[in-house]
Every structure is written in structure tokens, then in C-alpha cells.
mmCIF file of C-alpha atoms and ligand atoms in Angstrom:
data_model
loop_
_atom_site.group_PDB
_atom_site.id
_atom_site.type_symbol
_atom_site.label_atom_id
_atom_site.label_comp_id
_atom_site.label_asym_id
_atom_site.label_seq_id
_atom_site.Cartn_x
_atom_site.Cartn_y
_atom_site.Cartn_z
ATOM 1 C CA MET A 1 2.823 -25.713 5.654
ATOM 2 C CA VAL A 2 2.364 -21.362 5.410
ATOM 3 C CA GLN A 3 6.826 -20.669 6.345
ATOM 4 C CA TYR A 4 6.602 -16.874 5.739
ATOM 5 C CA ARG A 5 3.867 -14.441 6.485
ATOM 6 C CA ILE A 6 3.281 -10.710 5.578
ATOM 7 C CA ASN A 7 0.748 -9.099 7.345
ATOM 8 C CA ALA A 8 0.230 -6.176 6.141
ATOM 9 C CA ILE A 9 -1.968 -2.288 6.835
ATOM 10 C CA PHE A 10 -1.885 -0.383 3.446
ATOM 11 C CA LEU A 11 -2.080 3.949 4.836
ATOM 12 C CA GLY A 12 -2.707 6.448 3.533
ATOM 13 C CA PRO A 13 -5.673 9.202 2.746
ATOM 14 C CA PRO A 14 -8.866 8.043 1.159
ATOM 15 C CA GLY A 15 -8.544 8.282 -2.152
ATOM 16 C CA ALA A 16 -4.616 7.177 -1.623
ATOM 17 C CA GLY A 17 -6.084 4.022 -4.030
ATOM 18 C CA LYS A 18 -4.920 1.475 -0.901
ATOM 19 C CA GLY A 19 -8.317 -0.635 -2.188
ATOM 20 C CA THR A 20 -7.551 -0.585 -5.714
ATOM 21 C CA GLN A 21 -3.614 -1.905 -4.714
ATOM 22 C CA ALA A 22 -5.327 -4.046 -1.724
ATOM 23 C CA GLU A 23 -7.440 -5.740 -4.272
ATOM 24 C CA LEU A 24 -3.752 -6.614 -6.684
ATOM 25 C CA ILE A 25 -1.355 -6.942 -3.984
ATOM 26 C CA SER A 26 -3.186 -9.638 -1.901
ATOM 27 C CA LYS A 27 -3.990 -11.671 -4.644
ATOM 28 C CA HIS A 28 -0.207 -11.665 -5.730
ATOM 29 C CA TYR A 29 0.923 -12.320 -2.946
ATOM 30 C CA SER A 30 -2.066 -14.817 -1.450
ATOM 31 C CA LEU A 31 -3.172 -12.197 1.320
ATOM 32 C CA GLN A 32 -6.458 -12.366 3.457
ATOM 33 C CA HIS A 33 -7.900 -8.960 1.947
ATOM 34 C CA ILE A 34 -9.545 -7.115 4.941
ATOM 35 C CA SER A 35 -11.497 -3.893 3.867
ATOM 36 C CA THR A 36 -14.053 -2.693 6.994
ATOM 37 C CA GLY A 37 -14.965 -0.163 4.354
ATOM 38 C CA GLU A 38 -16.022 -2.816 2.030
ATOM 39 C CA LEU A 39 -17.039 -4.794 5.522
ATOM 40 C CA PHE A 40 -19.446 -2.169 6.812
ATOM 41 C CA ARG A 41 -21.146 -1.077 3.511
ATOM 42 C CA LYS A 42 -21.998 -4.765 3.213
ATOM 43 C CA GLU A 43 -23.379 -4.635 6.816
ATOM 44 C CA SER A 44 -25.348 -1.635 6.044
ATOM 45 C CA GLU A 45 -27.172 -2.766 3.203
ATOM 46 C CA SER A 46 -27.849 -5.850 4.170
ATOM 47 C CA LYS A 47 -29.290 -3.860 7.038
ATOM 48 C CA THR A 48 -28.200 -5.563 9.924
ATOM 49 C CA ALA A 49 -28.296 -4.610 13.230
ATOM 50 C CA VAL A 50 -24.359 -3.142 13.246
ATOM 51 C CA GLY A 51 -25.804 -1.948 9.782
ATOM 52 C CA VAL A 52 -28.705 0.136 10.409
ATOM 53 C CA LYS A 53 -26.327 1.848 13.195
ATOM 54 C CA ILE A 54 -23.875 2.790 12.128
ATOM 55 C CA ARG A 55 -25.386 3.872 8.197
ATOM 56 C CA SER A 56 -25.849 7.066 9.225
ATOM 57 C CA ILE A 57 -22.814 7.619 10.556
ATOM 58 C CA MET A 58 -20.944 6.397 7.266
ATOM 59 C CA GLU A 59 -22.724 8.552 5.041
ATOM 60 C CA ARG A 60 -21.754 11.789 7.362
ATOM 61 C CA GLY A 61 -18.461 10.078 6.984
ATOM 62 C CA GLU A 62 -17.234 10.039 10.294
ATOM 63 C CA LEU A 63 -15.652 7.351 11.817
ATOM 64 C CA VAL A 64 -17.763 4.044 13.265
ATOM 65 C CA PRO A 65 -17.513 3.924 16.931
ATOM 66 C CA ASP A 66 -13.793 1.389 17.804
ATOM 67 C CA GLU A 67 -16.139 -0.722 19.343
ATOM 68 C CA ILE A 68 -18.058 -1.808 16.418
ATOM 69 C CA VAL A 69 -15.324 -1.480 14.253
ATOM 70 C CA PHE A 70 -13.023 -4.059 16.380
ATOM 71 C CA GLU A 71 -16.300 -6.872 16.310
ATOM 72 C CA VAL A 72 -16.074 -6.619 13.013
ATOM 73 C CA VAL A 73 -13.081 -6.945 11.894
ATOM 74 C CA LYS A 74 -12.210 -10.037 15.247
ATOM 75 C CA LYS A 75 -15.366 -12.226 13.551
ATOM 76 C CA ASN A 76 -13.274 -11.295 9.685
ATOM 77 C CA LEU A 77 -9.427 -11.944 10.609
ATOM 78 C CA PHE A 78 -8.913 -15.048 10.618
ATOM 79 C CA PHE A 79 -4.876 -16.573 10.171
ATOM 80 C CA GLY A 80 -5.667 -19.709 8.510
ATOM 81 C CA GLU A 81 -3.179 -21.810 6.650
ATOM 82 C CA ASN A 82 -4.973 -21.060 3.150
ATOM 83 C CA TYR A 83 -3.428 -17.753 3.570
ATOM 84 C CA ASN A 84 0.158 -15.825 2.881
ATOM 85 C CA GLY A 85 -0.765 -13.472 5.257
ATOM 86 C CA PHE A 86 -3.232 -10.599 5.443
ATOM 87 C CA LEU A 87 -3.913 -6.991 4.207
ATOM 88 C CA LEU A 88 -5.308 -4.629 6.086
ATOM 89 C CA ASP A 89 -6.921 -1.826 4.006
ATOM 90 C CA GLY A 90 -8.886 0.912 5.981
ATOM 91 C CA PHE A 91 -8.340 -0.595 9.511
ATOM 92 C CA PRO A 92 -6.480 0.677 12.042
ATOM 93 C CA ARG A 93 -7.801 4.357 12.019
ATOM 94 C CA ASN A 94 -7.019 5.878 14.988
ATOM 95 C CA ILE A 95 -4.268 4.942 18.411
ATOM 96 C CA LEU A 96 -6.481 2.997 19.763
ATOM 97 C CA GLN A 97 -7.208 0.830 16.833
ATOM 98 C CA ALA A 98 -3.943 0.257 15.999
ATOM 99 C CA GLU A 99 -3.387 -0.939 19.950
ATOM 100 C CA MET A 100 -6.199 -3.067 19.734
ATOM 101 C CA LEU A 101 -4.778 -4.116 16.623
ATOM 102 C CA ALA A 102 -1.246 -4.578 18.627
ATOM 103 C CA HIS A 103 -2.819 -7.087 21.175
ATOM 104 C CA PHE A 104 -5.481 -9.200 19.452
ATOM 105 C CA LEU A 105 -2.180 -9.964 16.800
ATOM 106 C CA GLU A 106 -0.237 -10.650 20.351
ATOM 107 C CA GLN A 107 -3.097 -13.204 21.774
ATOM 108 C CA ASN A 108 -2.787 -15.083 18.376
ATOM 109 C CA ASN A 109 0.858 -15.332 17.843
ATOM 110 C CA GLU A 110 0.899 -13.102 15.029
ATOM 111 C CA PHE A 111 3.392 -10.469 13.960
ATOM 112 C CA LEU A 112 2.781 -6.875 11.505
ATOM 113 C CA SER A 113 5.329 -7.457 9.070
ATOM 114 C CA ALA A 114 5.087 -4.098 7.866
ATOM 115 C CA VAL A 115 2.690 -0.689 6.977
ATOM 116 C CA ILE A 116 2.643 0.924 3.949
ATOM 117 C CA ASN A 117 2.364 4.603 3.668
ATOM 118 C CA PHE A 118 0.200 5.584 0.224
ATOM 119 C CA ILE A 119 2.221 9.494 -0.272
ATOM 120 C CA VAL A 120 -1.129 11.452 -2.090
ATOM 121 C CA PRO A 121 -1.079 15.026 -1.642
ATOM 122 C CA LYS A 122 -4.589 16.292 -0.776
ATOM 123 C CA GLU A 123 -5.475 18.724 -3.966
ATOM 124 C CA MET A 124 -5.294 14.804 -5.798
ATOM 125 C CA LEU A 125 -6.987 13.529 -3.353
ATOM 126 C CA VAL A 126 -10.780 15.071 -3.694
ATOM 127 C CA MET A 127 -10.331 14.391 -8.254
ATOM 128 C CA ARG A 128 -9.527 10.314 -7.384
ATOM 129 C CA LEU A 129 -12.470 10.309 -5.443
ATOM 130 C CA LEU A 130 -15.586 12.365 -7.524
ATOM 131 C CA GLN A 131 -14.300 9.626 -10.519
ATOM 132 C CA ARG A 132 -14.287 6.649 -8.603
ATOM 133 C CA ARG A 133 -17.310 4.284 -9.401
ATOM 134 C CA PHE A 134 -17.958 0.859 -8.781
ATOM 135 C CA CYS A 135 -20.269 -1.747 -10.561
ATOM 136 C CA PRO A 136 -23.309 -2.311 -8.106
ATOM 137 C CA VAL A 137 -23.175 -6.195 -9.450
ATOM 138 C CA CYS A 138 -19.374 -7.355 -9.205
ATOM 139 C CA GLY A 139 -17.939 -4.701 -6.903
ATOM 140 C CA LYS A 140 -15.327 -4.176 -8.820
ATOM 141 C CA ASN A 141 -13.749 -0.660 -9.037
ATOM 142 C CA TYR A 142 -12.605 1.552 -11.724
ATOM 143 C CA ASN A 143 -11.783 5.732 -11.783
ATOM 144 C CA LEU A 144 -13.073 7.562 -14.819
ATOM 145 C CA GLN A 145 -9.330 8.673 -15.081
ATOM 146 C CA THR A 146 -7.053 6.177 -13.697
ATOM 147 C CA LEU A 147 -8.943 2.476 -14.261
ATOM 148 C CA PRO A 148 -11.503 3.387 -16.941
ATOM 149 C CA PRO A 149 -13.710 0.872 -17.785
ATOM 150 C CA LYS A 150 -13.493 0.341 -21.182
ATOM 151 C CA ASN A 151 -16.989 1.122 -22.518
ATOM 152 C CA ASP A 152 -18.275 4.156 -21.793
ATOM 153 C CA ASN A 153 -19.527 3.601 -17.659
ATOM 154 C CA LEU A 154 -19.927 -0.136 -18.257
ATOM 155 C CA CYS A 155 -18.491 -2.440 -16.031
ATOM 156 C CA ASP A 156 -16.032 -5.119 -18.685
ATOM 157 C CA ILE A 157 -17.045 -8.437 -16.409
ATOM 158 C CA CYS A 158 -20.736 -7.803 -16.032
ATOM 159 C CA ASN A 159 -22.012 -5.267 -18.958
ATOM 160 C CA VAL A 160 -24.288 -3.001 -16.305
ATOM 161 C CA GLU A 161 -24.156 0.732 -15.325
ATOM 162 C CA LEU A 162 -21.437 1.437 -13.028
ATOM 163 C CA VAL A 163 -22.295 3.560 -9.995
ATOM 164 C CA LYS A 164 -20.690 5.748 -7.037
ATOM 165 C CA ARG A 165 -20.493 5.124 -3.614
ATOM 166 C CA PRO A 166 -23.353 7.112 -1.729
ATOM 167 C CA ASP A 167 -20.358 9.179 0.646
ATOM 168 C CA ASP A 168 -17.817 10.143 -2.356
ATOM 169 C CA ASN A 169 -19.818 13.209 -2.414
ATOM 170 C CA ILE A 170 -18.442 16.478 -2.464
ATOM 171 C CA GLU A 171 -18.968 17.148 1.229
ATOM 172 C CA THR A 172 -18.822 13.610 2.951
ATOM 173 C CA ILE A 173 -15.395 13.273 0.722
ATOM 174 C CA THR A 174 -14.220 17.545 3.311
ATOM 175 C CA THR A 175 -15.214 15.741 5.971
ATOM 176 C CA ARG A 176 -13.656 12.446 5.427
ATOM 177 C CA ILE A 177 -10.314 14.026 4.502
ATOM 178 C CA GLU A 178 -10.823 15.847 8.103
ATOM 179 C CA MET A 179 -11.448 13.118 9.581
ATOM 180 C CA TYR A 180 -8.064 10.969 7.924
ATOM 181 C CA TYR A 181 -5.773 13.986 8.783
ATOM 182 C CA THR A 182 -7.298 14.190 12.181
ATOM 183 C CA ASN A 183 -7.228 11.181 13.674
ATOM 184 C CA THR A 184 -5.148 8.293 11.490
ATOM 185 C CA GLU A 185 -2.208 10.504 9.849
ATOM 186 C CA PRO A 186 -0.538 10.042 13.846
ATOM 187 C CA LEU A 187 -0.612 6.020 12.983
ATOM 188 C CA VAL A 188 2.627 7.046 10.753
ATOM 189 C CA GLU A 189 4.485 8.276 14.017
ATOM 190 C CA TYR A 190 3.069 5.866 15.696
ATOM 191 C CA TYR A 191 3.785 2.793 13.217
ATOM 192 C CA LYS A 192 7.390 5.069 12.052
ATOM 193 C CA SER A 193 8.431 4.398 15.900
ATOM 194 C CA LYS A 194 8.006 0.667 15.574
ATOM 195 C CA GLU A 195 10.462 0.744 12.560
ATOM 196 C CA LEU A 196 7.364 -0.907 10.378
ATOM 197 C CA LEU A 197 6.647 1.863 8.422
ATOM 198 C CA HIS A 198 7.223 2.036 4.331
ATOM 199 C CA GLU A 199 6.101 4.837 1.494
ATOM 200 C CA VAL A 200 4.906 4.538 -1.132
ATOM 201 C CA ASP A 201 4.467 7.372 -3.980
ATOM 202 C CA ALA A 202 0.864 6.795 -5.123
ATOM 203 C CA THR A 203 0.499 9.641 -7.064
ATOM 204 C CA GLY A 204 1.079 7.552 -10.374
ATOM 205 C CA SER A 205 -0.660 5.186 -11.902
ATOM 206 C CA VAL A 206 -2.190 1.788 -10.839
ATOM 207 C CA GLU A 207 0.114 -0.350 -12.668
ATOM 208 C CA HIS A 208 3.268 2.110 -11.571
ATOM 209 C CA VAL A 209 1.525 1.907 -8.239
ATOM 210 C CA PHE A 210 2.219 -1.759 -7.777
ATOM 211 C CA VAL A 211 4.976 -2.092 -9.506
ATOM 212 C CA LEU A 212 7.162 -0.176 -6.598
ATOM 213 C CA LEU A 213 4.508 -2.319 -3.764
ATOM 214 C CA LYS A 214 5.720 -5.355 -5.511
ATOM 215 C CA ASN A 215 9.561 -3.918 -4.697
ATOM 216 C CA LEU A 216 8.467 -3.089 -1.780
ATOM 217 C CA PHE A 217 7.366 -6.507 -0.819
ATOM 218 C CA ASP A 218 9.402 -8.322 -2.782
ATOM 219 C CA ASN A 219 12.667 -7.061 -0.850
ATOM 220 C CA GLY A 220 11.801 -5.504 1.704
ATOM 221 C CA PHE A 221 9.996 -7.324 3.828
ATOM 222 C CA TYR A 222 9.161 -10.346 2.372
ATOM 223 C CA LYS A 223 11.661 -12.315 4.242
ATOM 224 C CA ASN A 224 10.560 -11.499 7.166
ATOM 225 C CA LYS A 225 10.603 -15.013 9.417
ATOM 226 C CA LYS A 226 7.359 -15.598 11.608
HETATM 227 P P1 LIG B 1 -13.549 3.574 3.323
HETATM 228 O O1 LIG B 1 -14.239 2.511 2.755
HETATM 229 O O2 LIG B 1 -12.443 2.952 4.098
HETATM 230 O O3 LIG B 1 -13.513 4.642 2.360
HETATM 231 O O4 LIG B 1 -14.697 3.326 4.904
HETATM 232 C C1 LIG B 1 -15.779 3.858 3.917
HETATM 233 C C2 LIG B 1 -16.665 4.251 5.782
HETATM 234 O O5 LIG B 1 -16.615 3.331 6.451
HETATM 235 C C3 LIG B 1 -15.453 5.793 6.754
HETATM 236 O O6 LIG B 1 -15.817 6.658 6.187
HETATM 237 C C4 LIG B 1 -16.783 5.295 7.719
HETATM 238 O O7 LIG B 1 -16.993 5.645 8.124
HETATM 239 C C5 LIG B 1 -16.099 4.667 7.849
HETATM 240 N N1 LIG B 1 -15.008 3.144 8.641
HETATM 241 C C6 LIG B 1 -14.159 1.756 7.964
HETATM 242 N N2 LIG B 1 -13.124 1.433 8.128
HETATM 243 C C7 LIG B 1 -13.037 2.627 9.138
HETATM 244 C C8 LIG B 1 -11.822 2.245 10.745
HETATM 245 N N3 LIG B 1 -11.307 1.846 10.593
HETATM 246 N N4 LIG B 1 -12.735 2.691 12.162
HETATM 247 C C9 LIG B 1 -13.977 3.732 12.001
HETATM 248 N N5 LIG B 1 -14.764 3.760 10.632
HETATM 249 C C10 LIG B 1 -14.594 2.910 9.567
#
């Protein structure tokens, strides 16, 4: 039986490294990793009714309507005994989504352990996003500078050519960063007032940021009892 749960949110602008670290941390602590962006990309690729509706919104870098976001989260977030908790990456992205989440958790007798804010200066974000690549077969993420593949633009696992996300172009990146500062950044104060906010300097290497996060998880809120 799971005695302690880590129910955490990774907060921060696009390009801060939330997705990369969420993959590593969720594996390390056996957490259920939920990336709303990833779920939406799957909907869009499979051309489901939701996918068709949101495709152009995502291509523009705007936010998907809250009702759709919440439906997708509710469908995918469960509190099974197989996990030590969940890790949300890219959700919530505005105050309304945060309140919907709080209500949903309360209904399920769950709680939030922590919100970790990834601190990266604005100037660094564009560069990181332009260098981001992923494997179209296995989905593994790379960054040509900070997390390069072993062989020239080829996936280490599948050996196929890496590709860019369609929204990693300069126009969409600019909108996504603007969306973050307008809609999502207010969540920093929101969670600070709830005494849930922790900050991490996310400018270092993937390995370095992972160590910082691990220290936080081990020494900070990991012992929160349900
Ligand atoms: P991400 O993979 O987190 O960068 O998300 C990619 C895109 O999916 C965003 O630019 C939004 O269009 C959409 N998206 C992901 N999560 C959310 C969310 N919580 N609320 C609204 N839109 C979202």
C-alpha cells in the first residue's frame, strides 16, 4: 500500500526543461507523468474530434480552451496504487485550470505536495526551443546543444532522423512565451500564497537540474503524509 504520495506540478515557461525533467523524475520516483501538450499532440495526430478542434490552436501557440483541457486531464489522471503520486507538466496553465484541479483533487481525497517553478531567463528559452528535436518513432526528446543524440541527428534508440515539433518555429515560440507570461505566470503567486511553491534554477545541464530536483524531492516535500 502506498503510504506517501508525491503529487507535484512542474511550472515554468516553454523551453524551461519541464518535459525532460518530468520524464526523469517520474521514472525515478514511480510517478504518473501527465503532459497535457503530449496528450493533445496524440489527439491531433490521431485526428480525434478533440484533435481536429485543437490542431490550429496549437499551431498558433495559443491555449486550448479550458473545458477541453480539463476533460483530457480527468480522463488521464487517476490515483492508482501502482504510482507514488503524479507529476503534472504543462497543466495547469491559468488560474481557472488551477482551481478546477484543486476541486477535482478534493473530490478524490487527494492533495498537492508541491509546485516547482523552473527559473530560466526569457533570452534562453527561444534558443532552447529552436534546438529541440524528438524521435518520431519512440518520442524521445533531444536538444542539439544541451541533450544531443550520440550520432548526427539520429535517435540513439531507433536510429531514425530526429524531427522538430511543428510549434517550435520562431513565430509560434514567440506566442507561446507571451501566453506563458500573460496566463500562466500568475500561478507563481497563486501557489506561493498556498505555501506550495519551490523554485529551481533550471539554467544548468539536464544532469545538474535533475540533481537539484532530486534534492528537493528527497529533502523537501517527499515526506508529506497523505
Ligand atoms: P507543451 O507541450 O506543454 O508545450 O504544449 C503544447 C501546446 O499544447 C501549447 O502551446 C498549447 O496550445 C497546448 N496546451 C498544452 N497544455 C495546455 C493547457 N494546460 N492549457 C491550454 N493549452 C495547453
